[in-house]
Short mmCIF file of C-alpha atoms and ligand atoms in Angstrom, two decimals:
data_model
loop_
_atom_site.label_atom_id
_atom_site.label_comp_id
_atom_site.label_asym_id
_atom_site.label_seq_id
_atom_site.Cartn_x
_atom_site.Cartn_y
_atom_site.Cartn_z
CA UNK A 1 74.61 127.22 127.89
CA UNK A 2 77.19 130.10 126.26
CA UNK A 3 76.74 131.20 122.34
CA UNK A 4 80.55 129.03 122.50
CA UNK A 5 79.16 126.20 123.78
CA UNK A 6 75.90 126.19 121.68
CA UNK A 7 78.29 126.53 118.35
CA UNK A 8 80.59 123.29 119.67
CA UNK A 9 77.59 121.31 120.07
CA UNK A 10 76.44 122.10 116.42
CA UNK A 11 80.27 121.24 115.34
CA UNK A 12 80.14 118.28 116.66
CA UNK A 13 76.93 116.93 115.68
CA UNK A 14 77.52 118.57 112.15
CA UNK A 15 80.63 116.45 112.04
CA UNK A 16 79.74 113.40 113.52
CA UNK A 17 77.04 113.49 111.11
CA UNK A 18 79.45 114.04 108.45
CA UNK A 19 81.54 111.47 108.60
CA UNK A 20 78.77 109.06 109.42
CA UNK A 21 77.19 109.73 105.85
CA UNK A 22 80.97 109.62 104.32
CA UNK A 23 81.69 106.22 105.77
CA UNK A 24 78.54 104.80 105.00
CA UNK A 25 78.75 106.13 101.35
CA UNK A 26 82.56 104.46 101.22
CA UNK A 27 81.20 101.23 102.56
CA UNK A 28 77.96 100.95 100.40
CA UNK A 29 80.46 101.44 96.75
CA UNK A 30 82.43 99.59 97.77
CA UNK A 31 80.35 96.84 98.25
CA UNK A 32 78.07 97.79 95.16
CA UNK A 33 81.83 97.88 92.99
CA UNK A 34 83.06 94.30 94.54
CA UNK A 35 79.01 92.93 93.68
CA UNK A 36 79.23 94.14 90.31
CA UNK A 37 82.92 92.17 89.57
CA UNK A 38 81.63 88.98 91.46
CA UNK A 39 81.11 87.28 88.57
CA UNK A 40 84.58 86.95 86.60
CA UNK A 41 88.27 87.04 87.79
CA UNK A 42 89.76 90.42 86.22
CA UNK A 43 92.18 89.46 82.99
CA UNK A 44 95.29 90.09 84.32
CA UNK A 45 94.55 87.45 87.32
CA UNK A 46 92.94 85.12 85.10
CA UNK A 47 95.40 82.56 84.83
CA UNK A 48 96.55 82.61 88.10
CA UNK A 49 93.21 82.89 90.49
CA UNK A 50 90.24 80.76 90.32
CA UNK A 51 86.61 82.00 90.02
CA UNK A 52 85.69 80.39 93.44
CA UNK A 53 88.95 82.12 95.08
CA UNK A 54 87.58 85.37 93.61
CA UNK A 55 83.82 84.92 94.72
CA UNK A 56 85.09 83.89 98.16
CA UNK A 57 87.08 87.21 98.75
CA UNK A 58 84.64 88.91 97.14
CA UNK A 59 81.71 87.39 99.56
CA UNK A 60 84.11 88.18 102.45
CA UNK A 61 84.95 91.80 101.38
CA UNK A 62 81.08 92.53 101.39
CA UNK A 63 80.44 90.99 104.79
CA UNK A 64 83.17 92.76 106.52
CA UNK A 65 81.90 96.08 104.82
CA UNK A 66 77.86 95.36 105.92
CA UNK A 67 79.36 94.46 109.34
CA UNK A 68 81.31 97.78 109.25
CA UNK A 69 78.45 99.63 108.41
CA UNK A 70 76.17 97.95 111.32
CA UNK A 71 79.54 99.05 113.81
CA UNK A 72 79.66 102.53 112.57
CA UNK A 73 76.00 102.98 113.10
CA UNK A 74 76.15 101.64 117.13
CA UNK A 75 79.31 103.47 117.10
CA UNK A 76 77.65 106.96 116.39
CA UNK A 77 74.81 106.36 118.53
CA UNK A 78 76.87 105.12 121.89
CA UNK A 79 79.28 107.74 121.08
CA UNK A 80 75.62 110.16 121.21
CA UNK A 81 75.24 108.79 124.41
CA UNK A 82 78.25 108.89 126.17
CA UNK A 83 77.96 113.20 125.19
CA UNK A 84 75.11 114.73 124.32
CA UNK A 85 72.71 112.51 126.16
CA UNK A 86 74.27 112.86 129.17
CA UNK A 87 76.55 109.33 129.72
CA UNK A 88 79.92 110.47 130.93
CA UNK A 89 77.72 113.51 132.48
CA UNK A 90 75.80 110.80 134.88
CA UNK A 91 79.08 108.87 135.56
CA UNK A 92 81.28 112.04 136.54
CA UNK A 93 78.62 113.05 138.72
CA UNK A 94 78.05 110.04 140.64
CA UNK A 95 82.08 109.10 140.90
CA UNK A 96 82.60 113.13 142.16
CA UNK A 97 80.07 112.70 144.44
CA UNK A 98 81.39 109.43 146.11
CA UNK A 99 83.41 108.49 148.39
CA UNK A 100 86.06 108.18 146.49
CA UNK A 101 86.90 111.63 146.63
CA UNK A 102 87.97 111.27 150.20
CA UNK A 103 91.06 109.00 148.54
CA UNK A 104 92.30 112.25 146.81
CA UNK A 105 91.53 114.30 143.61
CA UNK A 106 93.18 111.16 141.90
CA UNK A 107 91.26 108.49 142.55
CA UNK A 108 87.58 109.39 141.24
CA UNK A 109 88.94 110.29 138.18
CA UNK A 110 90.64 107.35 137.48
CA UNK A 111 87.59 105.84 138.55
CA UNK A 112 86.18 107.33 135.55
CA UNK A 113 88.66 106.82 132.85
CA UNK A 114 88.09 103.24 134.00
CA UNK A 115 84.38 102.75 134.43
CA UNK A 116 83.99 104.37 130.92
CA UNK A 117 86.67 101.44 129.74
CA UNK A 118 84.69 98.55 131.35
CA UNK A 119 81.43 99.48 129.84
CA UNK A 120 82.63 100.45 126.79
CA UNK A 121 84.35 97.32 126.70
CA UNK A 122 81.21 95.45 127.30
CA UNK A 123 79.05 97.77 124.38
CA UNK A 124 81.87 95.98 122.16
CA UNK A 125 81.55 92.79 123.00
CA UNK A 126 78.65 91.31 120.80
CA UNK A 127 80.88 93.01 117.69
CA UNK A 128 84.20 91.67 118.11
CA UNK A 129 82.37 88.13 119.40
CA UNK A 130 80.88 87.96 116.14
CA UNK A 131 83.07 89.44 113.83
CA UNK A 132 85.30 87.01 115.35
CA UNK A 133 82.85 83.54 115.33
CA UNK A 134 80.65 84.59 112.95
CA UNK A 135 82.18 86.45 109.81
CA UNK A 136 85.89 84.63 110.48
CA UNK A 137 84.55 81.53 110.63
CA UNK A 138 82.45 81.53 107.92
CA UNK A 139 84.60 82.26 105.75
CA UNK A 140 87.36 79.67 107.97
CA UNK A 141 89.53 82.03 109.22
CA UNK A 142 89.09 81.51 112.58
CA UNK A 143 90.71 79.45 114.67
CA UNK A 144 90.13 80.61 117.93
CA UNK A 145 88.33 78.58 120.55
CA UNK A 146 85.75 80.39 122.65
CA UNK A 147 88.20 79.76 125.93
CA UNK A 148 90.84 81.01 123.91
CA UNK A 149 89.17 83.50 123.19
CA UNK A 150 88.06 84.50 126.96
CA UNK A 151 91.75 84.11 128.23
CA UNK A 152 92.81 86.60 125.54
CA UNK A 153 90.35 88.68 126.84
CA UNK A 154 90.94 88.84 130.24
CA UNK A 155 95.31 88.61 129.50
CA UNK A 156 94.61 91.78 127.49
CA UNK A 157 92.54 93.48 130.16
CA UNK A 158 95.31 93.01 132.77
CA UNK A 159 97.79 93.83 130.37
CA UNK A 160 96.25 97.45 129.80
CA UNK A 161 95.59 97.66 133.54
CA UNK A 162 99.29 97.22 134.66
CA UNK A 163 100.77 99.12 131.33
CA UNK A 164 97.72 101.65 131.05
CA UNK A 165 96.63 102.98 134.78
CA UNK A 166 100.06 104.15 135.69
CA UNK A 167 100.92 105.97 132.46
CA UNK A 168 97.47 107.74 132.60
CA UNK A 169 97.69 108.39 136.54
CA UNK A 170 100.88 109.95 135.75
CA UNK A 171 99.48 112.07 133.00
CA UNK A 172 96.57 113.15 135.21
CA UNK A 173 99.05 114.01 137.79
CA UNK A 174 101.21 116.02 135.40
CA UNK A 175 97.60 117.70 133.93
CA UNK A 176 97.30 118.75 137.74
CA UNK A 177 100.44 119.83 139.05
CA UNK A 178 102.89 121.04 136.33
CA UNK A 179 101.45 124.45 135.67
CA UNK A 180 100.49 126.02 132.15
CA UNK A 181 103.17 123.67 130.37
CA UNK A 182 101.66 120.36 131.33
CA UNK A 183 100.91 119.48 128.57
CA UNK A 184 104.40 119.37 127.11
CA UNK A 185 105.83 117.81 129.80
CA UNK A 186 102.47 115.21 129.25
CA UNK A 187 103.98 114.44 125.97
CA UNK A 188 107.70 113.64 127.20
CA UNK A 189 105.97 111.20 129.02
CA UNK A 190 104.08 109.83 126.73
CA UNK A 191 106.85 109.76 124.59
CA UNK A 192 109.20 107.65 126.91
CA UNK A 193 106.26 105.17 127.35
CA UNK A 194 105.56 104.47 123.80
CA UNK A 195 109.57 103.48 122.95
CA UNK A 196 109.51 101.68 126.34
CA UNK A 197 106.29 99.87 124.90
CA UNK A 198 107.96 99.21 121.68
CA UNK A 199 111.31 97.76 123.54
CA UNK A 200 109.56 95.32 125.54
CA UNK A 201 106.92 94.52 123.65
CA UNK A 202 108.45 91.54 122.02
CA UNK A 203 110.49 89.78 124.62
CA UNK A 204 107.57 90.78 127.82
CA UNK A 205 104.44 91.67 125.85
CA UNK A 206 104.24 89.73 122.74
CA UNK A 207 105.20 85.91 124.49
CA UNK A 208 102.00 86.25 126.64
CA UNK A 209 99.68 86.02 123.79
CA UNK A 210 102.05 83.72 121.66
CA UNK A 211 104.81 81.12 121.47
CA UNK A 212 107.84 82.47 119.96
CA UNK A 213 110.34 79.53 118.80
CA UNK A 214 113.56 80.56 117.15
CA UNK A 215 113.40 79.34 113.47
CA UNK A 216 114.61 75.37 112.85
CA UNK A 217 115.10 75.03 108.79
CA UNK A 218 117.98 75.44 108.55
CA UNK A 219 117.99 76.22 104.58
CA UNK A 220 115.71 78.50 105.02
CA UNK A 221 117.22 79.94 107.71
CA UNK A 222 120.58 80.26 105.55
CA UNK A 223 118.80 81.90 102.54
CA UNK A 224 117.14 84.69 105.22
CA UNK A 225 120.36 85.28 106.86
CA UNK A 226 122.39 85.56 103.42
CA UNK A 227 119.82 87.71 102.08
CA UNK A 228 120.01 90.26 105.40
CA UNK A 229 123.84 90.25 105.26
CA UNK A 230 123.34 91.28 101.73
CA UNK A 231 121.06 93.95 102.76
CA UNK A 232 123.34 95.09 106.00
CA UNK A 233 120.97 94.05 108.18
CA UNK A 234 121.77 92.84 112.12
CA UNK A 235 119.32 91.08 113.76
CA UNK A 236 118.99 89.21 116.75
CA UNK A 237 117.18 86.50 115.55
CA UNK A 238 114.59 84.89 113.74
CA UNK A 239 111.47 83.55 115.57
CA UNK A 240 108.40 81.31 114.83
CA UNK A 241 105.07 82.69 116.02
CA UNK A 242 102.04 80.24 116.37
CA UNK A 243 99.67 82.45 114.43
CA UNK A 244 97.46 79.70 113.68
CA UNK A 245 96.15 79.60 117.22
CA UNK A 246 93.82 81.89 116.11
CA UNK A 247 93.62 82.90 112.85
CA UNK A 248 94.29 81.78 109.04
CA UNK A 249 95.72 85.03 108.06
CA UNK A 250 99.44 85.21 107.35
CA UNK A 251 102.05 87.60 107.95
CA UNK A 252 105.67 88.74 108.85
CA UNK A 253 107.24 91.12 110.65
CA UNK A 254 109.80 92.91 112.55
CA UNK A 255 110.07 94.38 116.26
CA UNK A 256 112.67 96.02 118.57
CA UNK A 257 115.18 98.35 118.68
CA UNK A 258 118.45 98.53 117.12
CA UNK A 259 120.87 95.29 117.56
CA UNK A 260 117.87 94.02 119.69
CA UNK A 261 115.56 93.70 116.17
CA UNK A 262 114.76 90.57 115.43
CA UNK A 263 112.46 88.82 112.50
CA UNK A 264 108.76 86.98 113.52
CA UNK A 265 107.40 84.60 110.43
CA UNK A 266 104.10 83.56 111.22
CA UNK A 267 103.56 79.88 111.16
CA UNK A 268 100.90 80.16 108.77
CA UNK A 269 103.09 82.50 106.61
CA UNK A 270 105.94 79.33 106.41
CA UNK A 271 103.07 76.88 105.50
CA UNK A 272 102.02 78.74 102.47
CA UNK A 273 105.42 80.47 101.11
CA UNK A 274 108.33 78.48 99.27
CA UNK A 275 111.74 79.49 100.74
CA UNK A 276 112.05 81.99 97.92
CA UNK A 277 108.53 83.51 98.42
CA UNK A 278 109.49 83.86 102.53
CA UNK A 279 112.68 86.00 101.21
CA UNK A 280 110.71 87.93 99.22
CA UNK A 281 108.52 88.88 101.70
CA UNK A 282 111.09 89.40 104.45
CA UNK A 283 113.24 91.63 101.63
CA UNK A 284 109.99 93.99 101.35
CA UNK A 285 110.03 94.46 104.98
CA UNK A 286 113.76 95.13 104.94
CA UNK A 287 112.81 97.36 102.30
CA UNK A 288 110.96 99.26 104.67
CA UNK A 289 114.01 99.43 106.84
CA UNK A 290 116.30 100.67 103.92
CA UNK A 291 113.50 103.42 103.44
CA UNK A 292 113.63 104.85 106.93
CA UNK A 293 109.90 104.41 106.89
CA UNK A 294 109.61 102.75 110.68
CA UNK A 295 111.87 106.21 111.92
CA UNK A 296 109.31 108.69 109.82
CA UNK A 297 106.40 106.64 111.12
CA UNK A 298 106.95 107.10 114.55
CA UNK A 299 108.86 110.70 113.94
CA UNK A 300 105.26 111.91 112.46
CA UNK A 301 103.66 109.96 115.50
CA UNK A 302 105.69 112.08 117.78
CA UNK A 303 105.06 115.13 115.89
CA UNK A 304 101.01 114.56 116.00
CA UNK A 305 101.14 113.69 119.56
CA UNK A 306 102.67 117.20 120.15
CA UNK A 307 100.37 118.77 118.54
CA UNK A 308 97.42 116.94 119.75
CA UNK A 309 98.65 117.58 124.04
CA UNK A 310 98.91 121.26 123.32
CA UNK A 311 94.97 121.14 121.58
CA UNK A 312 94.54 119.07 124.64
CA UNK A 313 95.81 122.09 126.71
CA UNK A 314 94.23 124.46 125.55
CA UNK A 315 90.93 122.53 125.33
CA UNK A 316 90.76 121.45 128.80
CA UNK A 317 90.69 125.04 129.91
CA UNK A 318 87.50 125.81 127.53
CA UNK A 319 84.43 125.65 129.34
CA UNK A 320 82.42 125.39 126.17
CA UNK A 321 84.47 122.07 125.44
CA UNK A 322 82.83 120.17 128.45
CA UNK A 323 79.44 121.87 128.18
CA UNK A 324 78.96 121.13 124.35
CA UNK A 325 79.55 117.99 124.64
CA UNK A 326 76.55 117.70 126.95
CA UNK A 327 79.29 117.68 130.77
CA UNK A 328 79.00 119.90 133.49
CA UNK A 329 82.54 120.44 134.91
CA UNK A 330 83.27 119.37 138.26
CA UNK A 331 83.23 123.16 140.01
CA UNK A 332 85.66 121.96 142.96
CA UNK A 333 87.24 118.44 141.62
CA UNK A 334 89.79 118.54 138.65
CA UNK A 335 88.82 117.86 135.39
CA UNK A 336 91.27 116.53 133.98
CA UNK A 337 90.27 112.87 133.18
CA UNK A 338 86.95 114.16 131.57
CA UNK A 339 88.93 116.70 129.33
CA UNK A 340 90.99 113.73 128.75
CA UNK A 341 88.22 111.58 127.56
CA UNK A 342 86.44 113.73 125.68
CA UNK A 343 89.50 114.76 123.82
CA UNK A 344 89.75 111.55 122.96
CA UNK A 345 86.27 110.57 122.03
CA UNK A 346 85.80 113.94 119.48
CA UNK A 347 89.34 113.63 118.00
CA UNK A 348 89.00 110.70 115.72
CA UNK A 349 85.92 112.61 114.21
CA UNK A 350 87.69 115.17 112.89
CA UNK A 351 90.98 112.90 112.00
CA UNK A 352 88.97 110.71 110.31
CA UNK A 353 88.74 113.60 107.47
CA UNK A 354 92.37 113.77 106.72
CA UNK A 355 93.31 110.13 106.98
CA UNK A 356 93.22 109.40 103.14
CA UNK A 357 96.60 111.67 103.64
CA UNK A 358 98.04 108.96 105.62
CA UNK A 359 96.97 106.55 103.61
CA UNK A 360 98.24 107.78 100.70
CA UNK A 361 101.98 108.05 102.41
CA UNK A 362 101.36 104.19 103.52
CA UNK A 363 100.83 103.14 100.58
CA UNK A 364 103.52 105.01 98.47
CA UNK A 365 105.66 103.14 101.26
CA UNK A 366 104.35 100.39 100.17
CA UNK A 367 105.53 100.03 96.69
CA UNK A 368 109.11 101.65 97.33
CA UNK A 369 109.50 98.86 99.63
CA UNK A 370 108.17 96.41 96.77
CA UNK A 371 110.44 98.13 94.55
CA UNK A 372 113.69 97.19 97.05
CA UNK A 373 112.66 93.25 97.20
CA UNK A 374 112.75 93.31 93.55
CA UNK A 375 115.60 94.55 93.37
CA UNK A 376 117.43 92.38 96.07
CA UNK A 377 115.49 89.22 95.04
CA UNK A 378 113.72 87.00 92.55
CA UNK A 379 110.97 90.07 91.50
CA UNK A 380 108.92 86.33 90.29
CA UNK A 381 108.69 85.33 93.76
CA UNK A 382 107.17 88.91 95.16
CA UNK A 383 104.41 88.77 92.74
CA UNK A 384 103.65 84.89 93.23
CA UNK A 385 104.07 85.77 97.41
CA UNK A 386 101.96 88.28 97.00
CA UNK A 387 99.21 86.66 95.32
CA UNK A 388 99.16 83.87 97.51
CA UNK A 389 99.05 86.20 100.93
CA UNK A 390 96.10 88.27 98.71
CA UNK A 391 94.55 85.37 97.88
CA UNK A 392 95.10 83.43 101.70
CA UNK A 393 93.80 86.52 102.86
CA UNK A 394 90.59 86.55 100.40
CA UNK A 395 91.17 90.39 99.94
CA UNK A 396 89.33 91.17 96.93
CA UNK A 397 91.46 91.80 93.70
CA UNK A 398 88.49 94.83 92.32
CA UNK A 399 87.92 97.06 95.51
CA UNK A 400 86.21 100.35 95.02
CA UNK A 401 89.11 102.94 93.83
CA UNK A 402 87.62 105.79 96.06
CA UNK A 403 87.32 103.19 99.32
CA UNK A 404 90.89 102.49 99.02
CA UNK A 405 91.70 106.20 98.47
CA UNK A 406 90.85 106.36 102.50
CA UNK A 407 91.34 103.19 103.71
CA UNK A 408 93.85 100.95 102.44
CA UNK A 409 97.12 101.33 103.70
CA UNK A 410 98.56 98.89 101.24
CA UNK A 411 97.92 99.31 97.59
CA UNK A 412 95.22 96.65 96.10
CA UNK A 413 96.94 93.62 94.88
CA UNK A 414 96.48 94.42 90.49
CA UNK A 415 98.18 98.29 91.31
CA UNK A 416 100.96 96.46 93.33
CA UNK A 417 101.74 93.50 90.59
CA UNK A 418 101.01 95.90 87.77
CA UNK A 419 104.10 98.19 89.23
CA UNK A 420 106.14 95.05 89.64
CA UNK A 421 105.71 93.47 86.35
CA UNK A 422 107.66 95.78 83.95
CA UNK A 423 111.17 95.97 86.57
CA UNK A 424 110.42 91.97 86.68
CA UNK A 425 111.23 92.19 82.87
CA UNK A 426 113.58 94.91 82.57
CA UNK A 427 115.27 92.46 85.31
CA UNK A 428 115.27 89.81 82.95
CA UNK A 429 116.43 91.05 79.95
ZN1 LIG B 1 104.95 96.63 103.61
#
């Protein structure tokens, strides 16, 4: 071990220890803020919220956040594991040392990249099986059968095989082959994928998990397409998803590209909106639209990315990088995959520290797009929209203020209504 490696592995241990502490301090006020305002509906909601409504999102905030907390913890230690204990150590060396190597310098590492998926896929398992049939359903969210739930599985597993193992076989290639500037040719690549991702994600990716049907009511569908052409806004359609195949939760969106956009109402989202509550909600997304925050969002994606293959670079050529994270390097194989991996396993560690900046942009997003459906619709049926989807959604009205500081991306329901309220009445009069 070098002084360089010795200092990473007290980095990374400092940090991971860090933002262990951090999270658990967010989670445990936030659940101590949302016990102490159990017991009464805040004022402003008073009228409009029932006390069992409250106590229900309030009992559902708290489990998530004790589940969270329980996550975070296996998290840390697997993620101990995997590093300093030697996990992606034991599995490098007996993939190198395989046959496989005789397939090319290729194939062993993607035998890697993809042994680490499968069993990391498997550590997650019991989490997402019973955040999924235990905290959902309590609290009768779910609506996911077990099969269902098995078929989604293995769909999405073949999904990332047949999307995933080229795009990172290419990238290893490129890490390989394309000299000092791989790395920026790495991103180029990535780049292309993710806008090919986003182009056919709704008409290939998207119908394999759900049944898209173009939207029947006709009034409805009048009043959305009067309020886009009032907006400027082409789109090639509006679709139906069956949301309620598997959960409760409501929502709306928009994919695609240019003419090629079109508008997705979840079922469940139709069920529980009047028509004028549905344009609301679709004006807020067009709001986002108007905003240009989709084009910054993926321009400060693209940015990041950049700047995250050229740490990458430089990284992979550290020797202290695999060493303090408890790897030997392969001394004749490429490394590539393993610099790869642990790039990505340290990186959230340290991003995790400035992502109350991100949040912060979200939500100022948030209420400028707010601020456009009031202005192109009823501002009334916003604020009753939004309580309903708050509300559907049991997301508690009194969240801790320094928990949503770094985690929500949307603004808590009483800051979002209480910005509302006064353009509602300067509206009026
Ligand atoms: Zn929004």
């Amino acid at each position: 071990m070098t002084d360089h490696s010795l200092v990473f592995t007290g980095v990374f241990s400092a940090v991971l220890v860090l933002g262990l502490l951090t999270k658990f301090y967010l989670a445990s006020r936030q659940i101590r803020h949302v016990a102490r305002n159990r017991g009464a509906v805040p004022a402003a909601f008073a009228a409009t919220i029932s006390l069992t409504a409250h106590q229900k999102a309030a009992d559902y905030t708290i489990a998530k956040a004790r589940f969270g907390m329980l996550e975070m913890a296996f998290g840390a230690a697997v993620l101990l594991g995997w590093t300093l204990l030697g996990g992606i150590d034991a599995l490098n060396q007996a993939l190198s040392g395989s046959s496989l190597a005789n397939w090319g310098a290729l194939v062993p590492q993607l035998a890697l990249l993809a042994a680490f998926g499968l069993i990391s896929g498997v550590l997650d398992l019991p989490f997402t099986l019973c955040s999924t049939f235990r905290i959902e359903e309590r609290f009768g969210f779910n609506k996911m059968t077990f099969k269902l739930w098995l078929t989604d599985l293995v769909k999405s597993t073949l999904v990332g095989i047949v999307i995933g193992l080229p795009i990172v076989a290419l990238i290893l290639w490129l890490m390989g082959s394309a000299g000092k500037l791989w790395w920026l040719w790495a991103w180029g690549v990535w780049m292309g994928f993710n806008l090919l991702v986003l182009v056919l994600y709704p008409t290939v990716i998207a119908p394999l998990f759900n049944k898209f049907k173009p939207l029947e009511d006709e009034a409805l569908k009048a009043r959305v397409t009067a309020l886009m052409q009032r907006c400027g806004f082409a789109a090639k359609g509006l679709f139906v998803m069956d949301g309620s195949k598997r959960s409760a939760h409501a929502n709306a969106y928009f994919t695609g590209f240019g003419a090629a956009k079109r508008v997705v109402f979840y079922d469940t989202l139709l069920k529980q909106l009047s028509p004028g509550e549905v344009d609301a909600v679709l004006a807020h997304e067009l709001g986002h639209f108007k905003h240009k925050h989709i084009i910054k969002r993926i321009i400060s994606m693209f940015a990041m990315s950049l700047a995250g293959f050229a740490l990458l670079g430089w990284l992979s050529s550290q020797v202290w990088f695999y060493t303090g994270l408890g790897v030997r390097p392969n001394l004749t194989g490429a490394n590539d995959a393993l610099a790869l991996l642990l790039f990505l396993l340290v990186v959230p560690l340290f991003s995790f520290f400035i992502s109350p900046v991100f949040a912060q942009f979200s939500r100022k997003h948030e209420f400028e797009a707010d601020a456009y459906a009031v202005a192109q619709t009823d501002g009334k049926d916003l604020q009753s929209a939004l309580l309903k989807l708050y509300q559907d959604n049991a997301s508690t009205l009194t969240p801790d203020p320094v928990f949503v500081k770094f985690y929500y991306s949307h603004p808590p329901a009483s800051e979002r209504l209480g910005r509302m309220i006064p353009s509602v009445e300067s509206a009026a009069t």
